[in-house]
Amino acid sequence: MISRRALPRAVLLPVLLASLATGCVAGEDATAAAPAAGELRIDYAYYNPLSLVIREQRWLEQGLKGTKVTWVLSAGSNKANENLRGDAIDLGSTAGAAALQARANGTPIKAVTVYTKPEWAALVVAKGSPITKVTQLKGKRIAATKGTDPYFFLLQSLKAAGLAGTDVEVVNLQHADGKTALERGDVDAWAGLDPLMAQSQIESGSTLVHREPSFNSYGFLNAREDFVKEHPDLVQAVANAYERAREWVGEHPDETVALLAREAKLTPEVAGVVLKERTEFGLSPVPGADQRAVLERILPTLVAENQVRSEEEARAALDSLFEPAFAQKASSS
């Protein structure tokens, strides 16, 4: 899924190699239009491989002279949203459903680019478990990180099987702790997230008891709304860097696997499953109709399970979540 051929044509334009700050053409100084001195606080996450590439290559540090770039690790969409809400970061990586939930519940964020279309969530049982289908989860203990795509995947899966969230006991754990709880036998199932999910499969013999790619929402990079208004040049610089990273991944698939393996302390086999089998990079970065369609399908579940304050606020949030101009400019440069 990370072959160069799969990437959008606009992403592969050679001019993108020189466009970090505000769309400089080849041969121009990429720092010439850099914003005034300040600080850019941005997250990186193992579930967002483009962020790992940008951090490793130091494109932002090199292109934004006079701007301090601070990287903060996000352990999950919920943590990224907490940091955005608490003004600890300016841009953070979440799943689309988590971004919608956060905005519907009062966190003023805007989705400025789409980084991947992953199949990063599924329901997982431990090796030897007698559970083979979702209906058998009734009354069981399921580890999940509330406010993240695996949690919303769980809710959608239960609904599709004729169950409600109240029919199971959700044990709210961060993703890594959920994996550990499953493998220790402390829970009956886990709403898993890659790369931890692939690691549990390969190294511990865990089984993906339920997969449904359409229940996974896209990966969104979100910015605080006030930061978008006050520092559009910095937001554009980040969007440009993301498209440069998308091209880099297409040209360096093995190096990307090695990078994820090193950063997340995975074996190359596990990282390869995540990136080459379950992650699509070659898509438009512009948040729009495709992402909205997924969130429209998820929204009723969020309402029914009281994950948002009201349906009215959720629909208003969906109508106002996307800020496509930055990704449009980045992908056409």
CSV table of C-alpha atoms in Angstrom, one decimal, residues 77-78 80-81 84-85 92-113 120 147-149 152 156 215-223 225 287-288 290-304 306-323:
chain,number,residue,atom,x,y,z
A,77,SER,CA,-6.4,10.1,19.9
A,78,ASN,CA,-7.8,10.8,23.4
A,80,ALA,CA,-3.9,14.2,21.4
A,81,ASN,CA,-7.3,15.8,22.0
A,84,LEU,CA,-5.2,20.3,22.0
A,85,ARG,CA,-7.9,21.1,24.5
A,92,GLY,CA,-2.3,16.8,16.9
A,93,SER,CA,-3.0,13.4,15.3
A,94,THR,CA,-6.3,11.7,15.8
A,95,ALA,CA,-8.8,9.4,14.1
A,96,GLY,CA,-11.6,11.2,12.4
A,97,ALA,CA,-14.3,9.9,14.8
A,98,ALA,CA,-12.3,11.2,17.7
A,99,ALA,CA,-11.9,14.6,16.1
A,100,LEU,CA,-15.7,14.8,15.5
A,101,GLN,CA,-16.4,13.8,19.1
A,102,ALA,CA,-14.0,16.4,20.5
A,103,ARG,CA,-15.4,19.2,18.4
A,104,ALA,CA,-19.0,18.2,19.2
A,105,ASN,CA,-18.1,18.3,22.9
A,106,GLY,CA,-16.6,21.8,22.8
A,107,THR,CA,-12.9,21.4,21.8
A,108,PRO,CA,-12.3,24.0,19.1
A,109,ILE,CA,-10.3,22.1,16.5
A,110,LYS,CA,-10.1,22.0,12.7
A,111,ALA,CA,-9.0,19.0,10.6
A,112,VAL,CA,-6.4,20.5,8.3
A,113,THR,CA,-5.1,17.4,6.5
A,120,TRP,CA,-5.9,0.3,12.4
A,147,GLY,CA,-12.4,8.6,22.7
A,148,THR,CA,-10.4,6.7,20.1
A,149,ASP,CA,-11.1,4.9,16.9
A,152,PHE,CA,-15.8,3.7,18.3
A,156,GLN,CA,-20.2,0.2,15.8
A,215,PHE,CA,-15.7,1.1,10.6
A,216,ASN,CA,-12.2,2.7,10.7
A,217,SER,CA,-12.2,6.5,10.2
A,218,TYR,CA,-9.4,8.3,8.5
A,219,GLY,CA,-6.3,9.7,10.2
A,220,PHE,CA,-6.8,13.5,10.8
A,221,LEU,CA,-4.2,16.1,11.6
A,222,ASN,CA,-6.1,18.7,13.7
A,223,ALA,CA,-5.1,22.2,14.7
A,225,GLU,CA,-8.9,26.8,15.8
A,287,PRO,CA,-10.6,16.6,4.2
A,288,GLY,CA,-13.9,16.4,2.3
A,290,ASP,CA,-15.0,10.8,1.7
A,291,GLN,CA,-14.2,11.6,5.3
A,292,ARG,CA,-17.6,13.2,5.8
A,293,ALA,CA,-19.4,10.0,4.6
A,294,VAL,CA,-17.5,7.9,7.2
A,295,LEU,CA,-18.3,10.3,10.0
A,296,GLU,CA,-22.0,10.5,8.9
A,297,ARG,CA,-22.2,6.8,9.4
A,298,ILE,CA,-20.5,6.9,12.8
A,299,LEU,CA,-22.4,9.9,14.1
A,300,PRO,CA,-25.6,8.1,15.1
A,301,THR,CA,-23.6,5.6,17.2
A,302,LEU,CA,-21.9,8.5,19.0
A,303,VAL,CA,-25.3,10.0,19.8
A,304,ALA,CA,-26.9,6.7,20.8
A,306,ASN,CA,-23.9,9.3,24.7
A,307,GLN,CA,-20.4,10.1,23.4
A,308,VAL,CA,-21.5,13.6,22.3
A,309,ARG,CA,-23.6,16.1,24.2
A,310,SER,CA,-26.3,16.2,21.6
A,311,GLU,CA,-27.1,15.2,18.0
A,312,GLU,CA,-27.5,18.9,17.1
A,313,GLU,CA,-24.0,19.7,18.3
A,314,ALA,CA,-22.6,16.7,16.6
A,315,ARG,CA,-24.0,17.7,13.3
A,316,ALA,CA,-22.9,21.3,13.7
A,317,ALA,CA,-19.4,20.0,14.5
A,318,LEU,CA,-19.4,17.8,11.4
A,319,ASP,CA,-20.4,20.8,9.3
A,320,SER,CA,-17.6,22.9,10.7
A,321,LEU,CA,-14.8,20.4,11.3
A,322,PHE,CA,-12.9,20.6,8.0
A,323,GLU,CA,-10.4,23.3,7.0
